[in-house]
Tab-separated table of C-alpha atoms and ligand atoms in Angstrom:
chain	number	residue	atom	x	y	z
N	1	MET	CA	4.222	-20.978	4.666
N	2	VAL	CA	6.953	-19.508	2.468
N	3	ASN	CA	10.663	-20.372	2.686
N	4	ALA	CA	12.474	-17.461	1.108
N	5	ILE	CA	11.384	-13.924	0.274
N	6	THR	CA	12.425	-10.902	-1.695
N	7	ILE	CA	11.640	-7.553	-0.094
N	8	LEU	CA	11.144	-4.805	-2.672
N	9	GLY	CA	11.651	-1.561	-0.757
N	10	CYS	CA	13.347	-2.952	2.356
N	11	THR	CA	14.348	0.363	3.935
N	12	GLY	CA	10.807	1.731	4.193
N	13	SER	CA	8.462	1.206	7.107
N	14	ILE	CA	6.795	-1.975	5.754
N	15	GLY	CA	10.109	-3.293	4.411
N	16	ARG	CA	11.830	-2.993	7.797
N	17	GLN	CA	8.905	-4.614	9.596
N	18	THR	CA	8.824	-7.424	7.023
N	19	ALA	CA	12.513	-8.169	7.571
N	20	ALA	CA	11.928	-8.350	11.336
N	21	VAL	CA	8.885	-10.634	10.978
N	22	ALA	CA	10.757	-12.883	8.523
N	23	GLU	CA	13.676	-13.203	10.907
N	24	ARG	CA	11.407	-14.194	13.797
N	25	SER	CA	9.399	-16.588	11.632
N	26	GLY	CA	12.424	-18.421	10.266
N	27	VAL	CA	11.806	-17.182	6.703
N	28	ARG	CA	14.971	-16.525	4.703
N	29	VAL	CA	15.442	-13.043	3.234
N	30	ALA	CA	16.984	-13.947	-0.120
N	31	ALA	CA	16.927	-10.574	-1.859
N	32	LEU	CA	16.516	-6.933	-0.885
N	33	THR	CA	15.969	-3.786	-2.903
N	34	ALA	CA	16.132	-0.130	-1.952
N	35	ASN	CA	16.259	3.175	-3.746
N	36	ARG	CA	19.172	5.048	-2.193
N	37	LYS	CA	19.286	4.673	1.625
N	38	ILE	CA	22.435	2.576	1.467
N	39	ASP	CA	23.550	2.963	5.093
N	40	LEU	CA	20.447	1.200	6.372
N	41	LEU	CA	20.567	-1.183	3.411
N	42	GLU	CA	24.117	-2.208	4.308
N	43	GLU	CA	23.060	-2.875	7.889
N	44	GLN	CA	20.203	-5.050	6.650
N	45	ALA	CA	22.406	-6.826	4.098
N	46	ARG	CA	24.996	-7.716	6.741
N	47	ARG	CA	22.302	-8.949	9.094
N	48	PHE	CA	20.205	-11.015	6.668
N	49	ARG	CA	22.944	-12.109	4.253
N	50	PRO	CA	20.747	-12.109	1.125
N	51	ASP	CA	22.069	-13.603	-2.126
N	52	PHE	CA	21.205	-10.495	-4.093
N	53	VAL	CA	20.644	-6.805	-3.420
N	54	ALA	CA	19.409	-4.267	-5.972
N	55	VAL	CA	19.827	-0.528	-5.511
N	56	TYR	CA	17.543	1.415	-7.837
N	57	ASN	CA	19.606	4.595	-7.930
N	58	GLU	CA	22.733	3.977	-10.034
N	59	ALA	CA	25.080	6.254	-8.087
N	60	ALA	CA	23.963	4.737	-4.782
N	61	ALA	CA	24.406	1.253	-6.285
N	62	ARG	CA	28.048	2.005	-7.098
N	63	LYS	CA	28.684	3.116	-3.506
N	64	PHE	CA	26.844	0.113	-2.134
N	65	ARG	CA	28.864	-2.321	-4.250
N	66	LEU	CA	32.045	-1.001	-2.643
N	67	ALA	CA	30.517	-1.069	0.825
N	68	VAL	CA	29.733	-4.795	0.663
N	69	ALA	CA	32.742	-5.822	-1.419
N	70	ASP	CA	33.935	-8.011	1.479
N	71	THR	CA	30.728	-10.123	1.313
N	72	PRO	CA	29.535	-12.670	-1.281
N	73	ILE	CA	26.380	-10.586	-1.917
N	74	ARG	CA	25.690	-9.871	-5.591
N	75	VAL	CA	24.587	-6.300	-6.294
N	76	GLY	CA	22.356	-5.093	-9.131
N	77	SER	CA	20.941	-1.687	-10.015
N	78	GLY	CA	18.139	0.145	-11.782
N	79	MET	CA	14.876	-1.394	-12.948
N	80	GLU	CA	16.786	-4.416	-14.218
N	81	GLY	CA	18.043	-5.034	-10.678
N	82	LEU	CA	14.556	-4.751	-9.181
N	83	ILE	CA	13.223	-7.227	-11.723
N	84	GLU	CA	16.052	-9.657	-11.038
N	85	ALA	CA	15.306	-9.447	-7.301
N	86	ALA	CA	11.595	-10.021	-7.973
N	87	THR	CA	12.208	-13.124	-10.072
N	88	LEU	CA	15.154	-14.641	-8.183
N	89	GLU	CA	15.211	-18.424	-8.224
N	90	GLY	CA	14.469	-20.060	-4.905
N	91	VAL	CA	12.313	-17.159	-3.750
N	92	ASP	CA	8.670	-18.152	-3.301
N	93	CYS	CA	7.233	-14.825	-2.144
N	94	VAL	CA	7.897	-11.227	-3.142
N	95	VAL	CA	6.886	-8.556	-0.650
N	96	THR	CA	6.164	-5.417	-2.668
N	97	ALA	CA	6.845	-2.713	-0.112
N	98	VAL	CA	8.098	-0.034	-2.525
N	99	SER	CA	6.038	3.109	-2.749
N	100	GLY	CA	5.027	4.446	-6.144
N	101	SER	CA	4.656	3.184	-9.685
N	102	VAL	CA	8.260	1.941	-9.676
N	103	GLY	CA	6.773	-1.228	-8.173
N	104	LEU	CA	4.691	-2.070	-11.251
N	105	ARG	CA	7.205	-3.806	-13.524
N	106	PRO	CA	8.895	-5.912	-10.828
N	107	THR	CA	5.495	-7.013	-9.484
N	108	LEU	CA	4.337	-8.118	-12.940
N	109	ALA	CA	7.655	-9.931	-13.437
N	110	ALA	CA	7.219	-11.740	-10.108
N	111	ILE	CA	3.684	-12.760	-11.099
N	112	ASP	CA	4.988	-14.102	-14.419
N	113	ALA	CA	7.536	-16.121	-12.444
N	114	GLY	CA	4.671	-17.597	-10.404
N	115	LYS	CA	5.766	-16.086	-7.071
N	116	ARG	CA	3.338	-15.282	-4.285
N	117	ILE	CA	2.886	-11.537	-4.044
N	118	ALA	CA	2.614	-10.142	-0.530
N	119	LEU	CA	1.107	-6.920	-1.777
N	120	ALA	CA	1.953	-3.709	0.036
N	121	ASN	CA	2.471	-1.457	-3.001
N	122	LYS	CA	-0.762	0.440	-3.598
N	123	GLU	CA	0.018	1.555	-7.148
N	124	THR	CA	0.075	-2.045	-8.385
N	125	LEU	CA	-3.684	-2.405	-8.157
N	126	VAL	CA	-4.624	1.271	-8.340
N	127	CYS	CA	-2.871	1.693	-11.690
N	128	ALA	CA	-2.923	-1.779	-13.177
N	129	GLY	CA	-5.588	-3.685	-11.247
N	130	ASP	CA	-7.283	-5.330	-14.224
N	131	MET	CA	-3.998	-6.363	-15.798
N	132	VAL	CA	-2.394	-7.590	-12.568
N	133	MET	CA	-5.416	-9.626	-11.456
N	134	ALA	CA	-5.834	-11.213	-14.896
N	135	ARG	CA	-2.121	-12.025	-15.106
N	136	ALA	CA	-2.073	-13.515	-11.588
N	137	ALA	CA	-5.058	-15.738	-12.409
N	138	GLU	CA	-3.408	-16.852	-15.633
N	139	LYS	CA	-0.044	-17.644	-14.003
N	140	GLY	CA	-1.511	-19.088	-10.805
N	141	ALA	CA	0.314	-16.510	-8.670
N	142	GLU	CA	-1.304	-15.882	-5.280
N	143	ILE	CA	-1.843	-12.293	-4.216
N	144	VAL	CA	-1.993	-11.946	-0.444
N	145	PRO	CA	-2.646	-8.387	0.704
N	146	VAL	CA	-0.488	-6.825	3.413
N	147	ASP	CA	-2.439	-3.603	3.878
N	148	SER	CA	-4.358	-4.060	7.142
N	149	GLU	CA	-7.795	-3.405	5.600
N	150	HIS	CA	-7.341	-5.736	2.666
N	151	SER	CA	-5.768	-8.380	4.861
N	152	ALA	CA	-8.845	-8.115	7.095
N	153	ILE	CA	-11.235	-8.496	4.156
N	154	PHE	CA	-9.124	-11.366	2.803
N	155	GLN	CA	-9.362	-13.077	6.196
N	156	CYS	CA	-13.123	-12.484	6.455
N	157	LEU	CA	-13.537	-14.116	3.038
N	158	MET	CA	-11.285	-17.126	3.682
N	159	GLY	CA	-13.123	-20.309	2.810
N	160	ARG	CA	-16.156	-18.473	1.442
N	161	GLY	CA	-17.686	-18.679	-2.004
N	162	GLU	CA	-17.953	-15.569	-4.176
N	163	ARG	CA	-21.745	-15.685	-4.041
N	164	GLU	CA	-21.802	-15.305	-0.239
N	165	LEU	CA	-20.332	-11.778	-0.381
N	166	GLY	CA	-22.847	-8.933	-0.228
N	167	LYS	CA	-20.566	-5.955	0.288
N	168	ILE	CA	-17.246	-4.885	1.693
N	169	LEU	CA	-17.131	-2.569	4.694
N	170	LEU	CA	-13.796	-0.803	4.342
N	171	THR	CA	-12.917	0.826	7.652
N	172	GLY	CA	-10.639	3.790	8.238
N	173	SER	CA	-9.677	5.832	11.292
N	174	GLY	CA	-10.562	9.124	9.613
N	175	GLY	CA	-7.014	10.362	10.174
N	176	PRO	CA	-5.681	13.044	12.542
N	177	PHE	CA	-7.992	15.802	11.186
N	178	ARG	CA	-11.284	13.921	11.455
N	179	GLY	CA	-14.145	16.303	12.305
N	180	ARG	CA	-12.389	19.394	10.969
N	181	LYS	CA	-13.500	21.684	8.150
N	182	ARG	CA	-11.422	21.937	4.993
N	183	GLU	CA	-10.923	25.723	5.450
N	184	SER	CA	-9.298	25.095	8.845
N	185	LEU	CA	-6.706	22.774	7.287
N	186	GLU	CA	-5.158	25.426	5.036
N	187	ASP	CA	-2.018	25.872	7.185
N	188	ILE	CA	-1.418	22.275	8.222
N	189	THR	CA	2.316	21.532	8.350
N	190	PRO	CA	4.031	18.285	7.276
N	191	ALA	CA	4.772	17.449	10.936
N	192	GLN	CA	1.071	17.741	11.823
N	193	ALA	CA	-0.037	15.675	8.840
N	194	VAL	CA	2.446	12.892	9.491
N	195	ALA	CA	1.417	12.334	13.129
N	196	HIS	CA	-1.160	9.548	12.785
N	197	PRO	CA	-3.148	8.688	15.931
N	198	ASN	CA	-3.127	4.864	15.599
N	199	TRP	CA	-0.691	3.594	13.012
N	200	SER	CA	3.018	4.153	12.621
N	201	MET	CA	3.727	4.531	8.899
N	202	GLY	CA	5.954	6.241	6.347
N	203	ALA	CA	5.546	9.980	5.640
N	204	LYS	CA	3.776	9.686	2.272
N	205	ILE	CA	1.121	7.238	3.420
N	206	SER	CA	0.626	9.214	6.645
N	207	VAL	CA	-0.218	12.339	4.644
N	208	ASP	CA	-2.530	10.232	2.455
N	209	SER	CA	-4.237	8.929	5.595
N	210	SER	CA	-4.818	12.477	6.790
N	211	THR	CA	-6.416	13.584	3.489
N	212	LEU	CA	-8.342	10.258	3.193
N	213	MET	CA	-6.636	9.738	-0.184
N	214	ASN	CA	-5.224	6.584	1.380
N	215	LYS	CA	-8.762	5.302	1.928
N	216	GLY	CA	-9.561	6.239	-1.655
N	217	LEU	CA	-6.586	4.264	-2.987
N	218	GLU	CA	-7.664	1.348	-0.784
N	219	PHE	CA	-11.158	1.625	-2.239
N	220	VAL	CA	-9.778	1.140	-5.761
N	221	GLU	CA	-7.527	-1.690	-4.577
N	222	ALA	CA	-10.398	-3.509	-2.856
N	223	MET	CA	-12.457	-3.306	-6.025
N	224	HIS	CA	-9.789	-5.212	-7.974
N	225	LEU	CA	-8.608	-7.560	-5.274
N	226	PHE	CA	-12.053	-8.819	-4.355
N	227	ARG	CA	-13.700	-8.368	-7.771
N	228	VAL	CA	-16.502	-6.080	-6.610
N	229	THR	CA	-18.067	-2.953	-8.084
N	230	PRO	CA	-17.701	0.483	-6.421
N	231	ASP	CA	-21.313	0.142	-5.231
N	232	GLU	CA	-20.372	-2.973	-3.307
N	233	ILE	CA	-17.841	-1.130	-1.134
N	234	GLN	CA	-18.890	1.049	1.777
N	235	VAL	CA	-16.342	3.156	3.627
N	236	VAL	CA	-16.952	3.223	7.385
N	237	ILE	CA	-15.013	5.578	9.635
N	238	HIS	CA	-13.993	3.754	12.811
N	239	PRO	CA	-11.605	5.992	14.779
N	240	GLN	CA	-10.229	3.301	17.120
N	241	SER	CA	-8.787	1.129	14.284
N	242	VAL	CA	-9.570	-2.051	16.242
N	243	ILE	CA	-11.768	-3.463	13.502
N	244	HIS	CA	-9.530	-3.596	10.446
N	245	SER	CA	-12.418	-4.065	7.998
N	246	MET	CA	-15.505	-6.221	7.566
N	247	VAL	CA	-17.600	-7.995	4.992
N	248	GLU	CA	-21.354	-8.193	4.873
N	249	LEU	CA	-22.625	-11.499	3.519
N	250	VAL	CA	-25.741	-11.728	1.366
N	251	ASP	CA	-27.908	-12.725	4.356
N	252	GLY	CA	-26.881	-9.591	6.271
N	253	THR	CA	-24.357	-11.318	8.531
N	254	VAL	CA	-21.292	-9.167	9.131
N	255	ILE	CA	-17.866	-10.751	9.653
N	256	ALA	CA	-15.177	-8.483	11.075
N	257	GLN	CA	-11.475	-8.939	11.662
N	258	LEU	CA	-10.130	-7.312	14.826
N	259	GLY	CA	-6.675	-6.952	16.293
N	260	VAL	CA	-4.162	-4.479	17.639
N	261	PRO	CA	-3.167	-1.878	15.018
N	262	ASP	CA	0.248	-3.304	14.134
N	263	MET	CA	1.303	-3.903	10.529
N	264	GLY	CA	3.393	-6.838	11.717
N	265	LEU	CA	0.253	-8.979	11.941
N	266	PRO	CA	-0.860	-8.767	8.306
N	267	ILE	CA	2.793	-9.062	7.235
N	268	GLN	CA	3.176	-12.269	9.215
N	269	LEU	CA	-0.036	-13.719	7.778
N	270	ALA	CA	1.103	-12.947	4.223
N	271	LEU	CA	4.230	-15.035	4.904
N	272	THR	CA	2.556	-17.918	6.761
N	273	TYR	CA	-0.737	-18.113	4.803
N	274	PRO	CA	-2.645	-20.416	4.661
N	275	GLU	CA	-1.206	-21.335	8.068
N	276	ARG	CA	-1.110	-19.185	11.176
N	277	THR	CA	1.683	-19.141	13.705
N	278	PRO	CA	1.954	-17.561	17.176
N	279	SER	CA	3.085	-13.935	17.035
N	280	MET	CA	5.083	-11.516	19.133
N	281	PHE	CA	2.421	-8.856	18.840
N	282	ALA	CA	0.173	-7.676	21.648
N	283	HIS	CA	-3.237	-9.307	21.817
N	284	LEU	CA	-6.493	-7.402	22.175
N	285	ASP	CA	-7.575	-6.826	25.757
N	286	PHE	CA	-11.346	-6.520	25.717
N	287	TRP	CA	-11.452	-5.141	29.262
N	288	LYS	CA	-9.333	-2.221	28.119
N	289	LEU	CA	-11.155	-1.546	24.857
N	290	ARG	CA	-13.233	1.539	25.121
N	291	ASP	CA	-16.156	2.172	22.818
N	292	LEU	CA	-15.952	1.104	19.242
N	293	SER	CA	-17.598	3.900	17.270
N	294	PHE	CA	-18.561	4.357	13.636
N	295	GLU	CA	-19.242	7.384	11.408
N	296	GLU	CA	-19.994	8.184	7.817
N	297	PRO	CA	-16.970	9.489	5.889
N	298	ASP	CA	-16.973	13.273	5.382
N	299	LEU	CA	-16.666	13.590	1.598
N	300	VAL	CA	-17.168	17.369	1.651
N	301	ASN	CA	-14.251	18.306	3.880
N	302	PHE	CA	-12.100	15.384	2.720
N	303	PRO	CA	-12.712	15.515	-1.030
N	304	CYS	CA	-9.773	13.221	-1.883
N	305	LEU	CA	-11.898	10.211	-0.937
N	306	ARG	CA	-14.754	11.419	-3.143
N	307	LEU	CA	-12.316	11.971	-6.013
N	308	ALA	CA	-10.956	8.439	-5.649
N	309	MET	CA	-14.458	6.971	-5.644
N	310	ASP	CA	-15.237	8.938	-8.817
N	311	CYS	CA	-12.046	7.669	-10.442
N	312	ALA	CA	-12.898	4.093	-9.417
N	313	ARG	CA	-16.195	4.486	-11.297
N	314	ARG	CA	-14.559	6.068	-14.339
N	315	GLY	CA	-12.032	3.235	-14.501
N	316	GLY	CA	-9.257	3.009	-17.081
N	317	THR	CA	-6.225	5.099	-16.194
N	318	ALA	CA	-8.235	7.624	-14.110
N	319	PRO	CA	-7.155	6.114	-10.735
N	320	CYS	CA	-3.553	5.994	-11.976
N	321	VAL	CA	-3.606	9.659	-13.016
N	322	MET	CA	-5.075	10.622	-9.647
N	323	SER	CA	-2.582	8.550	-7.691
N	324	ALA	CA	0.491	9.786	-9.594
N	325	ALA	CA	-0.610	13.431	-9.300
N	326	ASN	CA	-1.281	12.943	-5.598
N	327	GLU	CA	2.147	11.376	-5.089
N	328	VAL	CA	3.943	14.349	-6.607
N	329	ALA	CA	1.742	16.804	-4.699
N	330	VAL	CA	2.322	15.041	-1.370
N	331	HIS	CA	6.084	15.107	-1.880
N	332	LYS	CA	5.861	18.823	-2.708
N	333	PHE	CA	3.827	19.340	0.461
N	334	LEU	CA	6.375	17.399	2.531
N	335	ARG	CA	9.132	19.644	1.125
N	336	GLY	CA	7.152	22.735	2.086
N	337	GLU	CA	6.468	23.716	-1.537
N	338	LEU	CA	2.706	23.224	-1.581
N	339	GLY	CA	-0.125	24.016	0.834
N	340	TYR	CA	-1.999	21.124	2.419
N	341	ASN	CA	-5.328	21.754	0.678
N	342	ARG	CA	-3.568	22.101	-2.671
N	343	ILE	CA	-2.852	18.344	-2.621
N	344	TYR	CA	-6.482	17.709	-3.532
N	345	ASP	CA	-6.455	20.536	-6.104
N	346	ALA	CA	-3.453	18.933	-7.816
N	347	ALA	CA	-4.980	15.448	-7.921
N	348	ALA	CA	-8.387	16.709	-9.076
N	349	GLY	CA	-6.770	19.036	-11.630
N	350	ALA	CA	-4.808	16.155	-13.117
N	351	VAL	CA	-7.928	13.982	-13.408
N	352	GLU	CA	-9.727	16.825	-15.223
N	353	THR	CA	-6.789	17.755	-17.450
N	354	VAL	CA	-4.789	14.644	-18.260
N	355	ASN	CA	-6.429	12.344	-20.785
N	356	TRP	CA	-7.416	9.084	-19.206
N	357	THR	CA	-7.861	6.070	-21.394
N	358	LYS	CA	-8.295	2.326	-21.172
N	359	ALA	CA	-5.603	0.805	-18.943
N	360	ASP	CA	-4.859	-1.959	-21.414
N	361	SER	CA	-1.068	-2.011	-21.475
N	362	LEU	CA	1.777	-1.234	-19.137
N	363	GLU	CA	2.982	1.419	-21.609
N	364	THR	CA	-0.388	3.228	-21.549
N	365	ILE	CA	-0.449	3.097	-17.765
N	366	LEU	CA	3.078	4.391	-17.343
N	367	ALA	CA	2.417	7.148	-19.909
N	368	SER	CA	-0.642	8.307	-17.924
N	369	ASP	CA	1.393	8.164	-14.732
N	370	GLU	CA	4.102	10.297	-16.345
N	371	ALA	CA	1.610	12.811	-17.798
N	372	ALA	CA	-0.034	13.266	-14.397
N	373	ARG	CA	3.322	13.873	-12.714
N	374	ALA	CA	4.325	16.389	-15.397
N	375	TYR	CA	0.991	18.220	-14.969
N	376	VAL	CA	1.501	18.712	-11.225
N	377	LYS	CA	5.165	19.665	-11.597
N	378	GLU	CA	4.224	22.317	-14.153
N	379	HIS	CA	1.081	23.759	-12.552
N	380	PHE	CA	1.647	23.469	-8.792
E	401	MG	MG1	-4.451	0.597	5.210
């Protein structure tokens, strides 16, 4: 069980839930970071009394400094501030709840400082999986996944040897448009795409869930986190989201992790691991569970998942290029500047156009990320 945490990205959906779980679990919130939502950040800072708060956006940081001038809280800004928060002395776990590649440097810094990483930032492993996993092994930093699927797989593998694992069964709900044809999704609005049937999440990840890009990013993450090849991961659509993922062992035995779809559960486990503590969350009621059903993923009408699987096989910076292009395209879609089906076109176009190379340094990775973003901004 950890004593004190830093929350990178505390004003987002996972960040807010992490703060609530920490408070209930008696874990101290020692540092917070946010981009620019300083009203909510001030509320959180006054409630949790962290030692240090970093605001990424410089102008917002100046405002925030004035807002909390009556408190002893130290305030930092920019990437330097995020890194200071991630490496703060006395903190034993860093929850990486920021969205986007901005999470890369602070996560690597936290690993170098030997902190446990409660990993909720997808880009960390999608863009720099090889580097991050190697660095964590070298520094002895634990990586405990917060994403429900990876937490499930992590739990299914607890106490097992590497040679027992046959394959990973990565489950996904299929999103709000499951069963529909791609042509019929042309006019989908942001409001429709953000309304997820089972999980309450931020806007960007909700859109990714609807296109199945989220499952694709999780596919790449699982590959790194559990050291398996793309052929050892099978995506299984399970619309009820009761099973959060499974593993098949070499003898054919399948171990599944089930629970109510609430991100609070994997967040709590990431803070208490290797222990478990009672939780405030609802428990499964088997008399109320209806059928649990399973389908093959539809890679024709949801080509983002197919693209991600291709990029996982290509390796290098291909997943990073795809993810960065997708991020820009999704934000354009959310602003009403890009049609829904064009999100895939932008991500696929970037993978075809932007050079992808070996992901052997942070500079190479960030350059690919930047090139992919520039491509989408220019062409879409
Ligand atoms: Mg997930």
